[in-house]
XYZ file of C-alpha atoms in Angstrom:
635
model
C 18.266 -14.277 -15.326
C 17.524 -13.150 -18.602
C 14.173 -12.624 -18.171
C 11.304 -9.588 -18.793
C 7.938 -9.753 -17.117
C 5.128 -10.093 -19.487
C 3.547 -6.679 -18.349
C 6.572 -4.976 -19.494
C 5.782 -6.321 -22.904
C 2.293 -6.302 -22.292
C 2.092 -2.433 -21.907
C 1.101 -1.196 -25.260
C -1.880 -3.354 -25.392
C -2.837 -1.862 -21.735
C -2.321 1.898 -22.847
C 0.653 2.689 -20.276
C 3.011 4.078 -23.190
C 1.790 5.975 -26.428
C -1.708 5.680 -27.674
C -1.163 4.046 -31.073
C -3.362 2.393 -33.609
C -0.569 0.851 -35.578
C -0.418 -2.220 -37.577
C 2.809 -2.841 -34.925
C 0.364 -2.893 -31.999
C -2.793 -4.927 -34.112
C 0.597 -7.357 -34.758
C 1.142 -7.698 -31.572
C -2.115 -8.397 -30.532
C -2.220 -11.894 -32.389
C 0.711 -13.106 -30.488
C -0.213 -15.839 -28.025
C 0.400 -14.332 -24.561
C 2.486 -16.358 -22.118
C 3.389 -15.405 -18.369
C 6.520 -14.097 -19.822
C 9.068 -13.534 -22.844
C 12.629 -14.318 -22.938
C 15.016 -11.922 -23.660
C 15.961 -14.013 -26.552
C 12.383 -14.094 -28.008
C 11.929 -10.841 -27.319
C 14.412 -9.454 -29.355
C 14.171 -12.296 -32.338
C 10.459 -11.096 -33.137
C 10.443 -7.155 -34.113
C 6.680 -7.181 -32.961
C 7.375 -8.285 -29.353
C 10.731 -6.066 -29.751
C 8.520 -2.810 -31.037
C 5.974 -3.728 -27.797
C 9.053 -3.502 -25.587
C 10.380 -0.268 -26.879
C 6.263 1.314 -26.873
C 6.341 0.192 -22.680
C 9.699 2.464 -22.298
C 7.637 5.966 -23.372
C 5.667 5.067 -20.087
C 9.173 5.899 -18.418
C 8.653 9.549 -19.806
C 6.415 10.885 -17.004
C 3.767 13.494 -18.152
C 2.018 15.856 -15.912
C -1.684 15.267 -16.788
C -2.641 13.825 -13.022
C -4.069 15.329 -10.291
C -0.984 15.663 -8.009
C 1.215 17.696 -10.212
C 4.486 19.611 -10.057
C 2.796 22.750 -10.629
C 1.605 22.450 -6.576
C 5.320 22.639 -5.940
C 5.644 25.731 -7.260
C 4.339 29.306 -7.301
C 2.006 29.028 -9.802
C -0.662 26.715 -7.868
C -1.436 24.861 -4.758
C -2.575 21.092 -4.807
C -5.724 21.491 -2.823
C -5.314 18.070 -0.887
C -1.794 18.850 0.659
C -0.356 15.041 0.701
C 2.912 14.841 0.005
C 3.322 18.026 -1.833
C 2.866 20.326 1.746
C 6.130 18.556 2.681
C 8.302 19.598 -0.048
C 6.746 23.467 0.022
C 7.398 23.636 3.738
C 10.979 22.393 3.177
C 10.716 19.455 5.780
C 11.470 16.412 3.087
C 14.900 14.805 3.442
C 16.822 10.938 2.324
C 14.464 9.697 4.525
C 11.459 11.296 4.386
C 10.860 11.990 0.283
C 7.415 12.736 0.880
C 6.151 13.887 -2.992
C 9.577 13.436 -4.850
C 8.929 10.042 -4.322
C 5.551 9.781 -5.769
C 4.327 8.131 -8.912
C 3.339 11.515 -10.370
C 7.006 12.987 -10.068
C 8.670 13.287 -12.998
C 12.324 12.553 -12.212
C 11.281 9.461 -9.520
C 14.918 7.969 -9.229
C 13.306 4.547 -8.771
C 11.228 4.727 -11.738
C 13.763 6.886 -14.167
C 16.420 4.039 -14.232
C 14.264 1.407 -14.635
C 13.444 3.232 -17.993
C 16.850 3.730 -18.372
C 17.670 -0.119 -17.896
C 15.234 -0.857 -20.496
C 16.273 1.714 -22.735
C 19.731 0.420 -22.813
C 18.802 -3.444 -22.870
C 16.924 -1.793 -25.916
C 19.879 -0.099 -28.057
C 22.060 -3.147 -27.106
C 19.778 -5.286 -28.577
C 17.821 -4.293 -31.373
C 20.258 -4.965 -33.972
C 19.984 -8.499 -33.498
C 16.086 -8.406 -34.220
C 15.099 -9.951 -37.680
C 14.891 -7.286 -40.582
C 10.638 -7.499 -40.678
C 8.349 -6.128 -43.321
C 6.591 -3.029 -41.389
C 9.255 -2.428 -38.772
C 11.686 0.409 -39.255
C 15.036 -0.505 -36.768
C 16.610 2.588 -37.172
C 13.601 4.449 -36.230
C 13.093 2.178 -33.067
C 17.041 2.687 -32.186
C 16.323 6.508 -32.609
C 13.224 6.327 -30.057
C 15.302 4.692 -27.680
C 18.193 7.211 -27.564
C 15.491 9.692 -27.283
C 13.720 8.446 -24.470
C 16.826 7.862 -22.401
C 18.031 11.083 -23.247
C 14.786 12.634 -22.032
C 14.803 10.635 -18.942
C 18.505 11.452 -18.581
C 17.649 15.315 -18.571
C 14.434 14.491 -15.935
C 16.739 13.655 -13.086
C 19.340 15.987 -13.784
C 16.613 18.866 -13.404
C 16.079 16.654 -10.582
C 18.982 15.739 -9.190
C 21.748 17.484 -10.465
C 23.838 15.239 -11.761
C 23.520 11.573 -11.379
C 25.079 8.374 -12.301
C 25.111 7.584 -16.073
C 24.128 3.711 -16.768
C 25.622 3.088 -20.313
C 24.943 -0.554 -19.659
C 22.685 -3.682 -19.248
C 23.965 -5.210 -15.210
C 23.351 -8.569 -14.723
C 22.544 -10.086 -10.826
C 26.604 -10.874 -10.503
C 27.645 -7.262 -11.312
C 27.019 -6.087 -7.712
C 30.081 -4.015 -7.121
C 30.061 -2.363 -10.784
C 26.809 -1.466 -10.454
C 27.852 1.149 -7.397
C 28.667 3.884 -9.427
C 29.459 7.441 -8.543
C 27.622 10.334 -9.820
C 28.575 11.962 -12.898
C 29.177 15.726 -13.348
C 26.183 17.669 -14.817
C 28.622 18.303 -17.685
C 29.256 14.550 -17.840
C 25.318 13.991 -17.986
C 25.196 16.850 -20.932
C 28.006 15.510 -23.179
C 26.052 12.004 -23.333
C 22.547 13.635 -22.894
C 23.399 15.279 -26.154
C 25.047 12.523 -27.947
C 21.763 10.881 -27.329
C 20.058 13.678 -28.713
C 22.362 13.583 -32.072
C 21.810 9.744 -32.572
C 18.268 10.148 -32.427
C 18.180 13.158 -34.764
C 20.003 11.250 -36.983
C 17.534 7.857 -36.660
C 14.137 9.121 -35.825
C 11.519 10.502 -38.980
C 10.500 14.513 -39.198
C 6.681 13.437 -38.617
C 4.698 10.210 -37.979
C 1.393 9.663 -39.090
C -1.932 10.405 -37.215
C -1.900 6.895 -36.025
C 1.425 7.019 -35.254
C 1.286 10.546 -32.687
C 3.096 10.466 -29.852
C 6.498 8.657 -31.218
C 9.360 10.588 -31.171
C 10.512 12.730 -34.175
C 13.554 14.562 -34.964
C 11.844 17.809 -33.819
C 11.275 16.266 -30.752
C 14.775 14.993 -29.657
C 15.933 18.687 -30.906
C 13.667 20.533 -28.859
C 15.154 18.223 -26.043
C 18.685 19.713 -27.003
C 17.648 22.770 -26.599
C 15.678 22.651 -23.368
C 19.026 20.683 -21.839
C 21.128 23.107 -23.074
C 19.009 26.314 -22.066
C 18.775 24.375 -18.183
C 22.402 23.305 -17.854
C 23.479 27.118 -19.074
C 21.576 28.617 -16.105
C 23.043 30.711 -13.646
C 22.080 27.511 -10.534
C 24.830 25.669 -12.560
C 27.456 27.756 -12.737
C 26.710 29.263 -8.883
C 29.358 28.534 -6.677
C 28.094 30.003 -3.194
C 25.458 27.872 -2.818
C 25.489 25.421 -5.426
C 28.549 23.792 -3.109
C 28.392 20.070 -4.940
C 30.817 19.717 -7.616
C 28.990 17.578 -9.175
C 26.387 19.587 -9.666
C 28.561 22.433 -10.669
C 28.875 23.038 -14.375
C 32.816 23.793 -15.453
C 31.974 24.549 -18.857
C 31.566 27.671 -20.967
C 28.629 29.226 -20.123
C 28.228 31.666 -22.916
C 29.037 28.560 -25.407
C 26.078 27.445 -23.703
C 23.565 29.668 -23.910
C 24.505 29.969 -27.668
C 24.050 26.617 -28.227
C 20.608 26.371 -26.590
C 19.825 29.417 -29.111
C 20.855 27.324 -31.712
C 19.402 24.647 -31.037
C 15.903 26.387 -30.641
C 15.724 28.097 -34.093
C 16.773 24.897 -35.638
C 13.412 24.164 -34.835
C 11.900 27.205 -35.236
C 13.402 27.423 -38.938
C 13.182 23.700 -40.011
C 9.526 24.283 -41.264
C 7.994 21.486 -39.628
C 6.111 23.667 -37.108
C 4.149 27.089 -36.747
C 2.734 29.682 -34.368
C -0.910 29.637 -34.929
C -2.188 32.815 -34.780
C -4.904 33.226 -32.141
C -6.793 36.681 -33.256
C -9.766 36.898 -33.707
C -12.679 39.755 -33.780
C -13.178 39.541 -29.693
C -11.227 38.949 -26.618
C -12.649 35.605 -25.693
C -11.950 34.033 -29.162
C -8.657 34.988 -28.702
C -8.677 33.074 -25.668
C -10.231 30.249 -26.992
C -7.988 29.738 -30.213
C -4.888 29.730 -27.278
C -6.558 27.295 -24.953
C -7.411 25.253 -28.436
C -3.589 24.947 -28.661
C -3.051 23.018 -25.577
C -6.556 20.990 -25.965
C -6.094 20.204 -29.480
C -4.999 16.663 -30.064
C -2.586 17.949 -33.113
C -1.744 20.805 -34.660
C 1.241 22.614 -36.094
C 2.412 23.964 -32.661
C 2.476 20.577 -31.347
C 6.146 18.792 -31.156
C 5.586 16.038 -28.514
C 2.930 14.638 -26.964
C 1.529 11.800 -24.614
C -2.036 11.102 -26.476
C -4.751 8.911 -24.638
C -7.701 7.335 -24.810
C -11.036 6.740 -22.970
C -9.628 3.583 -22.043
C -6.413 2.022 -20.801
C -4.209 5.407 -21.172
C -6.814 8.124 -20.212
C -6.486 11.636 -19.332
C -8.766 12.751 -16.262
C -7.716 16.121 -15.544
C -11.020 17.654 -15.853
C -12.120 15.509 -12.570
C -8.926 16.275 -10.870
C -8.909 19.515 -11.597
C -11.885 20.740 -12.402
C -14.381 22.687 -10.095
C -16.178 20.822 -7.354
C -19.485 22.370 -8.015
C -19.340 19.707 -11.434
C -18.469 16.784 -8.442
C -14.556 17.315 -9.774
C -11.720 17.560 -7.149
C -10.393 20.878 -7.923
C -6.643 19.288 -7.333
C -4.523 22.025 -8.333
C -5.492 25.117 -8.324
C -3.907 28.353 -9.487
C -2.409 30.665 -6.932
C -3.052 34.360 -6.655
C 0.259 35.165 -7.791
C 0.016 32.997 -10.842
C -3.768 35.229 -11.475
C -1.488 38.580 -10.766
C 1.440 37.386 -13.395
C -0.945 37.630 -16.240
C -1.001 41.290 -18.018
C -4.023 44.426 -18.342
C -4.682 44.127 -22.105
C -2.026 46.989 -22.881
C 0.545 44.981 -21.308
C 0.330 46.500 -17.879
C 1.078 44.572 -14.853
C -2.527 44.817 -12.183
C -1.467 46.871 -9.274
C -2.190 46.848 -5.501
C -3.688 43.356 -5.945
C -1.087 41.567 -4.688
C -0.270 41.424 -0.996
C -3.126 39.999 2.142
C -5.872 42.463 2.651
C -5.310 43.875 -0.581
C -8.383 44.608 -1.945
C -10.487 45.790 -5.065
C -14.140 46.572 -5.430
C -13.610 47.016 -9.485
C -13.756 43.825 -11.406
C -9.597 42.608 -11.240
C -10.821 40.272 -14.026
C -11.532 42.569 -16.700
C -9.158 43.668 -19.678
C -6.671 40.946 -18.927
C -5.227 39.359 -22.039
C -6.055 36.278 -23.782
C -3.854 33.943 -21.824
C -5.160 34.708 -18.599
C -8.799 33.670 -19.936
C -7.641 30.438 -21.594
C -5.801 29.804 -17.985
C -7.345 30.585 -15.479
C -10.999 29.656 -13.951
C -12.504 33.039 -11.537
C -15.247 33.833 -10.075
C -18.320 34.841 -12.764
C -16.450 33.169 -15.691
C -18.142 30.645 -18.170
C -16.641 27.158 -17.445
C -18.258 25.922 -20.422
C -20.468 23.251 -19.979
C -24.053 22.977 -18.209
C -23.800 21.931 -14.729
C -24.572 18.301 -13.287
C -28.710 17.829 -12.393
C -28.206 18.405 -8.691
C -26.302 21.687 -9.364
C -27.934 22.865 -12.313
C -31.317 24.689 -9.964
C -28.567 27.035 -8.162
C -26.717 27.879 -12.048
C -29.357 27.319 -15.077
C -26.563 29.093 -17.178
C -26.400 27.730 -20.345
C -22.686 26.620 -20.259
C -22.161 27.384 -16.324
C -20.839 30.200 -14.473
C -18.316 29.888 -11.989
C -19.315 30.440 -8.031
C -16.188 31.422 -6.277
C -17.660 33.589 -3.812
C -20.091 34.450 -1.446
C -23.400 36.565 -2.373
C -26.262 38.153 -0.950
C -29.725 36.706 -2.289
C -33.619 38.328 -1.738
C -35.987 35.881 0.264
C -33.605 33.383 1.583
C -33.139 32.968 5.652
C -29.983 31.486 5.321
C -27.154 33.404 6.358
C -23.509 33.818 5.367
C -20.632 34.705 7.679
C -17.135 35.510 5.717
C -14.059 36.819 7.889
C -12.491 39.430 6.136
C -9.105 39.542 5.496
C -6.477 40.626 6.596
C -7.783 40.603 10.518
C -10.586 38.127 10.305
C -13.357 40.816 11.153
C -16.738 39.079 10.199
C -19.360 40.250 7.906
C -23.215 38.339 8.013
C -25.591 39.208 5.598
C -28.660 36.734 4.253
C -27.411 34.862 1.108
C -25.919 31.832 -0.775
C -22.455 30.093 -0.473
C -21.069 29.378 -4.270
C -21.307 26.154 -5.582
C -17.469 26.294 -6.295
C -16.573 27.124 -2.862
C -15.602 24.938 0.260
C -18.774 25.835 1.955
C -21.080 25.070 -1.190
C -23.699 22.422 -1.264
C -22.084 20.691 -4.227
C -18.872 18.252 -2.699
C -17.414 21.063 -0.384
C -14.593 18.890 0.566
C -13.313 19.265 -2.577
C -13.649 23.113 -3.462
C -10.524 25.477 -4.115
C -8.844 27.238 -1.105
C -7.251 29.561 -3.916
C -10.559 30.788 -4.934
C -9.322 30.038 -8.426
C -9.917 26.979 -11.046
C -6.932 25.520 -13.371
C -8.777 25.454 -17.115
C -5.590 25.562 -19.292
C -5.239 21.558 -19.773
C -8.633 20.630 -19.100
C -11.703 20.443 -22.250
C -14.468 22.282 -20.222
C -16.978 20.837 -22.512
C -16.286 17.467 -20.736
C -18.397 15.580 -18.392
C -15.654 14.900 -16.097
C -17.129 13.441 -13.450
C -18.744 10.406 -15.943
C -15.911 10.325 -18.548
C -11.920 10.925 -19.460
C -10.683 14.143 -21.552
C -8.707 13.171 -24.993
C -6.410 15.899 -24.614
C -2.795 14.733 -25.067
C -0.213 16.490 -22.563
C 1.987 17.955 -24.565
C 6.026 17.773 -23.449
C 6.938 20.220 -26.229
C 5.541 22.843 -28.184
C 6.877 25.728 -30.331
C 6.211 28.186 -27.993
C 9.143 26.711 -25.727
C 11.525 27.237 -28.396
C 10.728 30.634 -29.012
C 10.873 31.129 -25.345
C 14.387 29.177 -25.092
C 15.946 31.541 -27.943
C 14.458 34.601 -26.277
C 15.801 33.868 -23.045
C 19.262 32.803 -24.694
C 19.479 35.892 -26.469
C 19.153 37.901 -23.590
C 21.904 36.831 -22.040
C 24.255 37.218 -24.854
C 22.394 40.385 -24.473
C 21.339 40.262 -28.217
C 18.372 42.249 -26.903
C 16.664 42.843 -30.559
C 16.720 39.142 -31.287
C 15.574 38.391 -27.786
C 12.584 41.350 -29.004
C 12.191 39.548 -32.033
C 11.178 35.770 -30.589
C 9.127 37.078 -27.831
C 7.193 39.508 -30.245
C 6.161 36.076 -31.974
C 4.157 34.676 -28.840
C 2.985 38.200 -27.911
C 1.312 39.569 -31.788
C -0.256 36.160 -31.818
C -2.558 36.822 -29.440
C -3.008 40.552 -29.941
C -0.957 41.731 -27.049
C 1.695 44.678 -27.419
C 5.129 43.976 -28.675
C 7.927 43.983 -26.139
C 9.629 47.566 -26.424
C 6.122 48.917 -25.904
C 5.159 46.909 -23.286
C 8.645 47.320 -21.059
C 7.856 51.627 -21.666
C 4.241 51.405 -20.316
C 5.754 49.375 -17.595
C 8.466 51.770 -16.432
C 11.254 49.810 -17.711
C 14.161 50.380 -20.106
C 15.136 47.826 -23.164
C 18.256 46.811 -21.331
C 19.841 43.626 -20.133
C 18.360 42.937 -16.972
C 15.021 44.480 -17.670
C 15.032 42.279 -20.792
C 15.754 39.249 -18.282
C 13.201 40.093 -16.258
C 10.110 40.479 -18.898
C 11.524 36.919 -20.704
C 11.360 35.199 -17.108
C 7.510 36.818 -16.621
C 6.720 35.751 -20.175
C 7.750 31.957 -19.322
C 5.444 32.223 -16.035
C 2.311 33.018 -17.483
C 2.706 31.431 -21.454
C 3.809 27.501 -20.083
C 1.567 27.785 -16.758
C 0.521 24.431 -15.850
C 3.027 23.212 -18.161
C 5.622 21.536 -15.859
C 7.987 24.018 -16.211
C 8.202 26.625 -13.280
C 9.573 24.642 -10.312
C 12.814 24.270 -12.822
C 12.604 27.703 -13.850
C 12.750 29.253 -10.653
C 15.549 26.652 -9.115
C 17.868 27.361 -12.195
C 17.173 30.935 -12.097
C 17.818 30.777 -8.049
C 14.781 33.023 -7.490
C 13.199 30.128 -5.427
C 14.191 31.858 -2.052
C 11.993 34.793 -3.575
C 9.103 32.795 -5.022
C 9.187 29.851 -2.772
C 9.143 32.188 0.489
C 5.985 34.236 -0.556
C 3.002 33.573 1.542
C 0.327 31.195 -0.401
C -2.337 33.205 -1.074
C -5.748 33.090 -2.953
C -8.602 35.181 -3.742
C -11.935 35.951 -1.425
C -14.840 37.357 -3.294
C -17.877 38.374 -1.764
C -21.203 40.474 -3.477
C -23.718 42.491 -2.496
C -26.918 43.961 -3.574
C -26.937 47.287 -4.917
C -29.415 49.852 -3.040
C -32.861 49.322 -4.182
C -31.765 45.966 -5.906
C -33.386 42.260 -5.782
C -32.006 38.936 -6.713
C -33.916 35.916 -5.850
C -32.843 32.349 -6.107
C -31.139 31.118 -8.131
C -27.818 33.933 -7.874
C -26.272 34.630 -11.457
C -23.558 37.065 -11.760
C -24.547 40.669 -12.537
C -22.095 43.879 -12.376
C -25.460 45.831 -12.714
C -26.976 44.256 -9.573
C -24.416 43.613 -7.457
C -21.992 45.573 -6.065
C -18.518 42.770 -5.501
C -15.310 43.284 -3.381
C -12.464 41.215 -4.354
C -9.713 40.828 -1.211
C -6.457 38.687 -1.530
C -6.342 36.119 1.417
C -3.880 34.544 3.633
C -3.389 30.403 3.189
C -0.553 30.006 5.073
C -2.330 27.683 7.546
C -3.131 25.458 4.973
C 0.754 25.867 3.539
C 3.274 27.766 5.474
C 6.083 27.732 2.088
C 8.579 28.720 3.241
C 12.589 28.189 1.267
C 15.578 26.387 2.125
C 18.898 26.248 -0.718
C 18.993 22.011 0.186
C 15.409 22.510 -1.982
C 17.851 22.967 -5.104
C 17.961 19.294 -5.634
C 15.877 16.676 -4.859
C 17.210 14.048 -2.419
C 18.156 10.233 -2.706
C 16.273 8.285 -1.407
C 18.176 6.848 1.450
C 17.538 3.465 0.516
C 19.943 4.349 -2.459
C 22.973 5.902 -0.591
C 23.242 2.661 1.373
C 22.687 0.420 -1.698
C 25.411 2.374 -3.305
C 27.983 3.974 -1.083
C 29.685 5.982 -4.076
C 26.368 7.713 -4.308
C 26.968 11.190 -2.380
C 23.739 12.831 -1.167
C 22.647 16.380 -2.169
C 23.610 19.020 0.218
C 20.986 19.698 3.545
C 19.052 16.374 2.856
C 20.742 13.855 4.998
């Protein structure tokens, strides 16, 4: 059958690809709608064929939802547990995917080569389309090699390496279709072929109306990222990376100098730029870096998914946001995520890190501009004025955050908090915080963590009523600096690797790198130099889809993974000879607040096991395809 279901077509016009306001889409809109298109008419009209090609970007999973890969990783916890406990707590396997097989993961095998098949019926095809007044082929060909390049590099961060489809199967080609999986040097060579075409094909900008289409920047910042994650030590491992076909046989130093060439191409073409973030006060700072992310364009911006407030929408301040706004708070930053991000002079917090560690000094103070754009605590401004049922217990202005647990003159209710790290309990007579579990505002849905994800959400949004229009953005310039950093350093070209990382850190007013590694006790060498570029990629991409790769190709997972979850309690009480009636607003001068780092393991024992390298078939796939050989540990 040569046949493609009209909601395939259909899928620009119901907002599942790129948000676009082109005169292809308008076009498209005047064709008569049937219950389905040929293949034959849908590649002799360049409107239906542009349609077709716009419902392929919805292949190219983004990570604004509420179940995100961040939960999978050290730098959060998704508050609801389904599906995500699983792969944290090792126990998924080929029959069991749990998460990994979930509409929000972004290398779903099921879901990846369907994009795939589409992007190669696609390239085969779109010669044969009419030349049309308004349609640019070569452009369309270069999106196409794009987004099956990027999908390409999804399951290979995935997977390892994994069968490469170069062609359009019909129902007879049964047996050819069982096809072994390639080498993750197999899956670079064409990855990057793919990356070339489209470089060659696609335009250096679109137009407003035109933002989220593929440009050459963005199929070169794909050639780097590929390059940077297939040079990584995970690749090259032999002990327990045991699959050759996840092994990479080539030249790892070619590599890595590759990926740094690739990066500052670029970083030097001129198309993009840093913005600098400094301003006259700390939390201006911080808001000009969480203005990066929110922004819907600006000259940081390389790729992005844009939406709406219908059809394609973006509802991560619901899903994320605090529950005493009626959000869901579903993934929340972990402590050690809160304890990555630096003092203002660069230091790292100390003994604030382990259970029962505790601090009766404000751990929130003096910490640089990233953590503040990141990162919703306890007493911080969230930034909009709270809901009508919430708004008698916090008539702040813009709404302060209620993460703990506070004593409160005239009430008769009574709070009982067991302190970590043996449970002993403390009672006095006061108010549960709207943002907790145990708040009177949707408790169900408050943060175990203690802590709020802000970085990708507009706080200014009604959440709970309406969608955000903040694109998620795959790339941004920040990555490449990071990339060439990170390269450098291990072609130990230490003052370039100074250089790139000096870029992100002056930007936002924080010291450069030589300083910072002295104040920290560390020397400007190799593997200190490794060390501060792998702490600088934790705390400037947080929430950005990028740590449950980084710490898998860096094979620190059985460190990070293995760490106990662990979140923040905060609790405050009167001073001597100090009131606070109802309603409870944060005051250092008032209140006297203890800050302890709690255990979560009953909500998520993590725990690490090497089979958690790679994701697993699905078992429905080894026996569809015998040649297919299973990832090692997941049988």
């Amino acid at each position: 059958m040569k046949t493609i279901f009209k909601n395939i077509v259909l899928a620009l016009t119901l907002g599942t690809a790129v948000t676009l306001n082109s005169s292809c889409s308008s076009d498209f809109l005047d064709i008569t709608p049937t219950d389905q298109y040929s293949e034959d008419a849908m590649f002799s009209d360049a409107a239906l064929s542009q349609a077709f090609l716009n419902s392929i970007y919805g292949y190219v999973r983004h990570g604004a939802g509420e179940h995100a890969i961040s939960g999978a990783s050290d730098e959060a916890y998704f508050t609801h547990n389904y599906g995500m406990k699983a792969i944290n707590e090792t126990a998924v396997s080929e029959s069991d995917l749990q998460w990994f097989d979930d509409g929000n993961c972004p290398f779903r095998w099921s879901d990846a080569y369907k994009g795939i098949r589409y992007a190669n019926l696609f390239i085969s095809k779109i010669d044969e389309v009419p030349a049309t007044s308004g349609y640019n082929k070569d452009q369309m060909k270069g999106e196409a090699h794009f987004l099956r390049a990027y999908i390409y590099t999804q399951l290979v961060r995935g997977f390892g390496g994994v069968p490469l489809v170069t062609k359009v199967y019909g129902l007879n080609d049964t047996e050819e279709m069982k096809q072994p999986r390639n080498t993750v040097k197999e899956c670079l060579d064409y990855i990057l072929a793919d990356c070339e075409e489209a470089i060659k094909l696609l335009p250096v900008t679109v137009s407003d109306d035109n933002l989220g289409r593929a440009t050459k920047g963005a199929a070169m910042s794909l050639k780097a990222r590929v390059l940077l994650q297939l040079a990584s030590p995970l690749y090259f491992d032999r002990a327990v990376n045991t699959l050759p076909v996840n092994q990479n046989t080539g030249n790892q130093q070619e590599l890595y100098r590759s990926a740094k060439t690739a990066a500052l191409a670029v970083i030097n073409s001129g198309t993009y730029k840093l913005i600098d973030c400094r301003a006259a006060t700390l939390e201006q700072t911080a808001n000009n870096f969480h203005q990066i992310i929110i922004d819907k364009n600006n000259s940081e911006k390389i790729f992005t998914r844009q939406f709406a407030q219908k059809g394609s929408t973006n509802w991560l301040v619901l899903q994320h946001g605090p529950n005493g706004y009626h959000n869901w708070s579903g993934i929340t930053p972990s402590h050690d995520l809160v304890a990555a991000f630096e003092m203002a002079d660069g230091t790292l917090m100390t003994g604030f890190s382990n259970v029962g560690d505790k601090k009766t000094s404000n751990p929130y103070l003096n910490r640089e501009p990233r953590f503040y754009a990141t990162i919703g605590f306890d007493g911080c401004t969230w930034g909009r004025v709270r809901p009508a049922d919430a708004y008698p217990l916090d008539p702040t202005p813009l709404g302060q955050l209620q993460c703990g647990y506070y004593e409160v003159s005239g009430v008769e209710s009574s709070v009982t908090i067991k302190l970590p790290p043996n449970d002993t309990e403390l009672t006095f007579k006061g108010l549960n915080g709207i943002d907790t579990r145990q708040g009177p505002i949707e408790d169900w849905n408050g943060s175990w963590t203690g802590y709020y994800e802000r970085k990708l959400v507009d706080t200014s949004v009604d959440g709970q009523n309406y969608a955000q229009n903040v694109p998620w953005t795959y790339f941004r310039l920040a990555e490449m600096y990071l990339i060439a950093a990170e390269a450098s350093v291990e072609l130990n070209e230490l003052e370039d690797a100074a250089d790139y990382l000096d870029a992100l850190r002056n930007r936002i007013g924080m010291p450069d790198t030589k300083t910072t590694l002295t104040r920290r006790g560390k020397a400007f060498n190799q593997a200190d130099m490794r060390e501060f570029v792998r702490h600088e990629r934790f705390v400037e991409l947080a929430f950005e889809d990028h740590r449950y790769f980084d710490v898998r190709r860096w094979m620190i997972a059985p460190q990070t993974a293995s760490r106990k979850l662990t979140g923040v309690l905060v609790y405050g009480l009167l001073k001597p000879g100090m009131t606070q009636p109802k309603p409870y607003i944060h005051n250092e001068e008032k209140y006297n607040y203890t800050y302890i780092v709690k255990d979560l393991s009953f909500r998520e024992n993590r725990a690490w096991d090497n089979k958690m390298y790679f994701a697993p078939i699905k078992q429905a796939e080894i026996k569809r395809n015998p040649n297919l050989v299973q990832n090692p540990g997941m049988q």
